[in-house]
Tab-separated table of C-alpha atoms and ligand atoms in Angstrom:
chain	number	residue	atom	x	y	z
A	1	MET	CA	139.276	105.616	86.650
A	2	ASP	CA	135.895	105.453	87.328
A	3	ARG	CA	133.360	104.249	85.465
A	4	VAL	CA	129.451	105.024	84.773
A	5	LYS	CA	128.413	101.418	84.625
A	6	THR	CA	125.530	100.713	82.580
A	7	GLY	CA	124.763	97.452	84.513
A	8	ILE	CA	124.497	95.575	81.586
A	9	THR	CA	126.902	92.946	82.087
A	10	GLY	CA	128.110	92.238	78.613
A	11	LEU	CA	127.644	95.842	77.544
A	12	ASP	CA	130.126	97.232	80.302
A	13	ASP	CA	132.590	94.803	79.551
A	14	MET	CA	132.835	96.130	75.862
A	15	LEU	CA	133.070	99.590	76.884
A	16	GLY	CA	136.214	98.582	79.460
A	17	GLY	CA	134.097	98.982	82.765
A	18	GLY	CA	131.516	101.731	81.683
A	19	PHE	CA	131.254	105.261	80.320
A	20	LEU	CA	133.651	107.472	81.509
A	21	PRO	CA	132.363	110.233	83.620
A	22	LYS	CA	131.094	113.385	82.411
A	23	THR	CA	131.273	112.168	79.249
A	24	ALA	CA	128.111	112.382	76.365
A	25	ASN	CA	127.556	108.801	74.562
A	26	LEU	CA	125.594	108.030	71.433
A	27	VAL	CA	123.577	104.854	71.029
A	28	GLU	CA	122.330	104.681	67.207
A	29	GLY	CA	120.143	102.074	65.813
A	30	ALA	CA	117.429	101.277	63.306
A	31	PRO	CA	113.847	101.223	64.917
A	32	GLY	CA	112.944	98.956	67.315
A	33	THR	CA	116.433	97.623	68.083
A	34	GLY	CA	116.147	98.783	71.508
A	35	LYS	CA	117.720	102.305	72.022
A	36	THR	CA	114.940	103.411	74.373
A	37	THR	CA	115.121	100.209	76.630
A	38	LEU	CA	118.878	100.812	76.777
A	39	GLY	CA	118.439	104.090	78.014
A	40	MET	CA	115.751	103.457	80.471
A	41	GLN	CA	117.902	100.471	81.734
A	42	PHE	CA	121.169	102.836	82.294
A	43	ILE	CA	118.952	104.919	84.164
A	44	TYR	CA	117.349	102.569	86.298
A	45	ASN	CA	120.483	100.503	86.727
A	46	GLY	CA	122.029	103.797	87.960
A	47	ILE	CA	119.221	104.232	90.444
A	48	THR	CA	118.660	101.092	91.463
A	49	GLN	CA	122.674	99.762	91.735
A	50	PHE	CA	124.775	102.928	91.906
A	51	ASN	CA	123.057	105.474	93.655
A	52	GLU	CA	123.249	107.791	90.511
A	53	PRO	CA	119.669	109.490	90.417
A	54	GLY	CA	118.830	110.184	86.621
A	55	ILE	CA	116.763	112.217	83.872
A	56	ILE	CA	115.084	110.932	80.987
A	57	ILE	CA	114.057	113.807	78.539
A	58	THR	CA	111.958	112.135	75.930
A	59	PHE	CA	110.063	113.326	73.262
A	60	GLU	CA	107.737	110.325	72.875
A	61	GLU	CA	104.140	111.892	72.515
A	62	PHE	CA	102.677	109.072	74.704
A	63	PRO	CA	103.789	109.384	78.705
A	64	LYS	CA	101.481	106.675	79.709
A	65	GLN	CA	102.959	104.189	77.281
A	66	TYR	CA	106.253	105.172	78.179
A	67	TYR	CA	105.680	104.203	81.878
A	68	TYR	CA	103.926	100.614	80.902
A	69	ASP	CA	107.032	99.810	78.358
A	70	ALA	CA	109.379	100.411	81.652
A	71	ALA	CA	107.211	98.401	84.191
A	72	ALA	CA	106.781	95.680	81.691
A	73	PHE	CA	110.915	95.230	82.319
A	74	GLY	CA	109.876	95.298	86.105
A	75	TRP	CA	111.076	99.214	86.916
A	76	ASP	CA	108.782	101.246	88.550
A	77	PHE	CA	109.682	104.298	87.333
A	78	GLN	CA	106.760	106.059	89.176
A	79	GLU	CA	107.958	104.642	92.511
A	80	LEU	CA	111.119	106.137	91.558
A	81	GLU	CA	109.735	109.398	90.618
A	82	LYS	CA	108.252	109.762	93.867
A	83	LYS	CA	111.638	109.165	95.533
A	84	GLY	CA	112.986	112.106	94.009
A	85	LEU	CA	115.363	109.502	92.341
A	86	LEU	CA	114.375	109.683	88.967
A	87	LYS	CA	112.739	112.687	86.551
A	88	VAL	CA	110.840	112.074	83.239
A	89	ILE	CA	110.406	114.450	81.260
A	90	MET	CA	108.502	114.556	78.262
A	91	THR	CA	108.809	117.291	76.454
A	92	SER	CA	109.754	118.940	72.972
A	93	PRO	CA	113.191	119.951	71.282
A	94	GLU	CA	112.064	123.367	71.542
A	95	VAL	CA	111.634	123.724	74.945
A	96	SER	CA	114.604	121.448	75.676
A	97	LYS	CA	116.676	123.397	74.056
A	98	LEU	CA	115.752	126.793	76.105
A	99	GLY	CA	115.850	124.562	79.197
A	100	VAL	CA	119.474	123.966	79.027
A	101	GLU	CA	120.679	127.154	77.404
A	102	SER	CA	119.127	129.360	79.594
A	103	VAL	CA	120.789	130.306	83.050
A	104	GLY	CA	118.504	128.882	85.764
A	105	GLY	CA	116.991	126.782	83.420
A	106	LEU	CA	114.314	124.592	84.397
A	107	LEU	CA	116.735	121.278	83.399
A	108	SER	CA	119.391	122.497	85.319
A	109	GLN	CA	116.824	123.070	88.502
A	110	HIS	CA	116.015	119.465	88.176
A	111	ILE	CA	119.638	118.189	87.809
A	112	GLN	CA	120.327	120.458	91.012
A	113	GLN	CA	117.834	119.121	92.950
A	114	MET	CA	117.993	115.373	92.147
A	115	ASP	CA	122.021	115.855	92.090
A	116	ALA	CA	121.354	114.318	89.365
A	117	ARG	CA	124.201	111.909	87.611
A	118	ARG	CA	122.620	110.514	84.735
A	119	ILE	CA	120.403	111.456	81.554
A	120	VAL	CA	119.158	110.327	78.940
A	121	VAL	CA	117.950	111.995	75.737
A	122	ASP	CA	115.920	109.614	73.744
A	123	SER	CA	116.419	110.684	70.668
A	124	ILE	CA	118.371	113.179	69.728
A	125	THR	CA	116.856	112.527	66.121
A	126	HIS	CA	114.136	115.142	67.339
A	127	PHE	CA	116.287	118.122	67.060
A	128	GLY	CA	116.262	117.997	63.220
A	129	ARG	CA	112.857	119.275	63.445
A	130	LEU	CA	114.368	122.844	64.644
A	131	THR	CA	116.125	123.302	61.728
A	132	GLN	CA	116.850	122.439	58.038
A	133	ASP	CA	120.412	123.156	57.861
A	134	PRO	CA	122.698	120.646	58.671
A	135	ILE	CA	125.568	123.052	59.784
A	136	GLU	CA	123.170	125.157	62.396
A	137	LEU	CA	121.713	121.662	63.057
A	138	ARG	CA	125.197	120.460	64.241
A	139	SER	CA	125.938	123.525	66.135
A	140	LEU	CA	122.739	122.978	67.990
A	141	GLU	CA	123.348	119.414	69.059
A	142	PHE	CA	126.741	120.488	69.828
A	143	ASN	CA	125.371	123.356	71.918
A	144	PHE	CA	122.937	121.157	73.794
A	145	ILE	CA	125.396	118.257	74.268
A	146	ASN	CA	127.838	120.794	75.903
A	147	ALA	CA	125.391	122.317	78.445
A	148	LEU	CA	124.529	118.669	79.574
A	149	LYS	CA	128.579	118.240	80.335
A	150	ARG	CA	128.704	121.189	81.855
A	151	GLU	CA	126.376	120.196	84.271
A	152	GLU	CA	128.893	117.293	85.074
A	153	LEU	CA	126.264	114.584	83.977
A	154	THR	CA	127.002	111.447	82.264
A	155	CYS	CA	124.924	111.841	79.049
A	156	LEU	CA	123.350	108.866	76.975
A	157	LEU	CA	121.786	110.170	73.792
A	158	THR	CA	119.909	107.838	71.180
A	159	ARG	CA	119.516	108.564	67.414
A	160	GLU	CA	117.619	106.708	65.303
A	161	SER	CA	118.738	105.105	62.027
A	162	PRO	CA	117.038	105.117	58.610
A	163	VAL	CA	119.039	101.842	57.917
A	164	LEU	CA	117.514	98.588	58.857
A	165	LEU	CA	120.129	96.026	57.565
A	166	GLY	CA	123.947	96.864	56.323
A	167	GLU	CA	125.768	99.721	56.859
A	168	ASN	CA	124.594	103.751	57.578
A	169	THR	CA	125.640	105.892	54.723
A	170	GLU	CA	124.233	109.138	55.802
A	171	ASP	CA	126.852	111.686	57.221
A	172	ALA	CA	126.667	111.267	61.124
A	173	GLY	CA	128.012	114.503	62.356
A	174	ILE	CA	126.882	114.289	65.822
A	175	GLY	CA	129.664	111.145	65.548
A	176	PHE	CA	132.126	113.602	65.996
A	177	ILE	CA	130.918	115.670	68.724
A	178	VAL	CA	130.420	112.680	71.208
A	179	ASP	CA	132.600	110.693	73.335
A	180	SER	CA	131.239	107.299	72.440
A	181	TYR	CA	129.030	106.097	69.929
A	182	ILE	CA	127.733	102.680	70.133
A	183	VAL	CA	125.665	101.259	67.074
A	184	MET	CA	123.250	98.586	67.229
A	185	ARG	CA	122.102	96.688	64.002
A	186	TYR	CA	119.548	94.034	62.599
A	187	VAL	CA	121.486	91.077	60.927
A	188	GLU	CA	120.228	88.088	58.923
A	189	ILE	CA	121.696	84.909	59.633
A	190	GLU	CA	120.510	81.945	58.049
A	191	SER	CA	117.091	83.060	57.489
A	192	ALA	CA	116.696	84.767	60.895
A	193	ILE	CA	116.616	88.412	61.980
A	194	ARG	CA	118.775	89.010	65.320
A	195	LYS	CA	120.334	92.021	66.483
A	196	ALA	CA	123.943	92.773	66.602
A	197	LEU	CA	126.079	95.772	68.872
A	198	PHE	CA	129.255	97.220	68.524
A	199	VAL	CA	131.328	100.152	69.739
A	200	LEU	CA	132.256	102.665	67.069
A	201	LYS	CA	134.557	104.410	69.460
A	202	MET	CA	135.611	105.208	73.075
A	203	ARG	CA	137.144	108.339	73.610
A	204	GLY	CA	140.297	107.842	76.151
A	205	SER	CA	139.485	104.118	76.914
A	206	ASP	CA	140.291	100.897	75.148
A	207	HIS	CA	137.098	98.932	74.336
A	208	ALA	CA	136.054	95.878	72.176
A	209	LYS	CA	136.467	95.866	68.504
A	210	ASP	CA	134.531	93.233	67.980
A	211	ILE	CA	130.599	92.619	67.177
A	212	ARG	CA	128.352	91.260	69.457
A	213	GLN	CA	125.137	89.560	69.499
A	214	PHE	CA	122.086	91.041	71.691
A	215	ASP	CA	118.763	89.977	72.757
A	216	ILE	CA	115.729	92.012	74.574
A	217	VAL	CA	114.704	89.685	77.339
A	218	ALA	CA	112.385	90.003	80.536
A	219	ASN	CA	114.943	92.416	82.323
A	220	GLY	CA	116.153	94.497	79.788
A	221	LEU	CA	119.052	94.432	77.222
A	222	GLU	CA	121.660	91.070	77.525
A	223	VAL	CA	124.332	90.729	75.590
A	224	GLN	CA	125.957	87.876	74.311
A	225	ALA	CA	128.901	86.296	72.776
A	226	ARG	CA	130.667	87.685	69.248
A	227	PHE	CA	129.423	86.275	66.366
A	228	GLU	CA	131.721	83.506	65.413
A	229	GLY	CA	132.360	82.195	62.051
A	230	GLN	CA	129.966	85.017	60.425
A	231	GLU	CA	131.947	87.528	58.464
A	232	GLY	CA	130.339	91.009	56.863
A	233	ILE	CA	128.213	91.365	59.791
A	234	LEU	CA	127.931	95.074	59.076
A	235	SER	CA	126.909	94.043	55.415
A	236	GLY	CA	123.542	92.837	57.073
A	237	SER	CA	124.050	89.783	55.285
A	238	PRO	CA	126.887	87.663	56.568
A	239	ARG	CA	128.759	85.010	55.068
A	240	ARG	CA	129.775	81.903	56.908
A	241	MET	CA	133.596	81.691	57.182
A	242	ALA	CA	135.239	78.767	55.981
A	243	ASP	CA	135.558	76.122	58.960
A	244	SER	CA	139.309	75.596	58.174
A	245	PHE	CA	139.630	79.512	58.804
A	246	VAL	CA	137.340	79.564	61.873
A	247	LYS	CA	139.304	76.683	63.610
A	248	ALA	CA	142.765	78.688	62.932
A	249	PHE	CA	141.428	81.674	63.680
A	250	VAL	CA	138.856	82.449	66.110
A	251	LYS	CA	139.558	82.145	69.800
A	252	ARG	CA	137.129	79.404	71.668
B	1	LIG	N1	109.100	93.803	77.794
B	1	LIG	C1	109.554	92.971	76.550
B	1	LIG	N2	110.090	91.939	76.395
B	1	LIG	C2	110.981	91.553	75.346
B	1	LIG	N3	111.118	92.263	74.452
B	1	LIG	C3	110.468	93.520	74.478
B	1	LIG	C4	109.979	93.964	75.568
B	1	LIG	N4	109.562	95.480	75.653
B	1	LIG	C5	110.276	95.406	73.936
B	1	LIG	N5	110.476	94.337	73.595
B	1	LIG	C6	111.349	94.446	72.121
B	1	LIG	O1	112.161	95.814	71.992
B	1	LIG	C7	112.066	95.925	71.181
B	1	LIG	C8	111.908	97.505	71.098
B	1	LIG	O2	112.296	98.410	72.048
B	1	LIG	P1	112.654	99.448	72.186
B	1	LIG	O3	111.747	100.573	72.352
B	1	LIG	O4	113.796	100.187	72.934
B	1	LIG	O5	113.671	100.044	70.817
B	1	LIG	P2	113.732	101.604	70.379
B	1	LIG	O6	115.239	101.164	69.254
B	1	LIG	O7	113.692	102.734	70.983
B	1	LIG	O8	112.635	101.486	69.045
B	1	LIG	P3	112.270	103.296	68.295
B	1	LIG	O9	113.075	103.303	66.996
B	1	LIG	O10	110.749	102.762	67.530
B	1	LIG	O11	112.464	104.335	69.506
B	1	LIG	C9	110.507	95.824	70.248
B	1	LIG	O12	110.474	95.619	69.062
B	1	LIG	C10	110.459	94.459	71.169
B	1	LIG	O13	111.046	93.330	69.852
B	2	LIG	MG1	113.079	104.291	70.952
């Protein structure tokens, strides 16, 4: 089956080649882990490597900053917008909800005009502003995601995680709605903070089950090897495994 590649080498490998087409995919992470970078890169690579026009919906309040951040990675978003291959929409949750739900909404128009194939929503956490009621929130998110899937787009949604280190204790209702779920975490190893990433679930596909290290470098996200010889990564403060155990069980 065709895969929608992120173009982020290590990540596509973890996803069995990439996302499944027309699915909703969640990237959850603590502040500053790289959610926005991953989303931008998914869209940028889609346009420049895979000929798939894309839309970014962001609730950030500083449009200029968004373009600067992309440019810092060498991604000229303004140029791509001029060519009609990219649309960055700065909006509020109220407006995007309307845009998708109403027939012939603004978003549907953009999607059709550009023949968009990918969309990033950064971040879905902002929908929390729409209601205090968790059940209503889940139904809003569910409707929004389904509307995007009906447009035949491959969606990447980011979500802020309140935990810096360690496991997430919050109810992740949206985790059940999405087709795949990627988690980004900070990990403390030998007195340094590193970033870890893993695929929590992926419907209809095999995926990597291990936890990999990643960094944000000059040209975006770079997924590296798995953490070797460490256990308890998800606790945020892993322990080194006994050497004999490592030699016996961890493949080199
Ligand atoms: N050009 C760059 N080169 C190297 N690292 C960078 C660059 N730009 C950003 N970073 C790193 O990426 C981190 C932020 O990435 P990003 O904005 O994608 O995270 P985020 O998860 O979206 O954050 P937030 O929770 O604030 O939305 C920064 O803290 C910095 O460490
Ligand atoms: Mg961000």
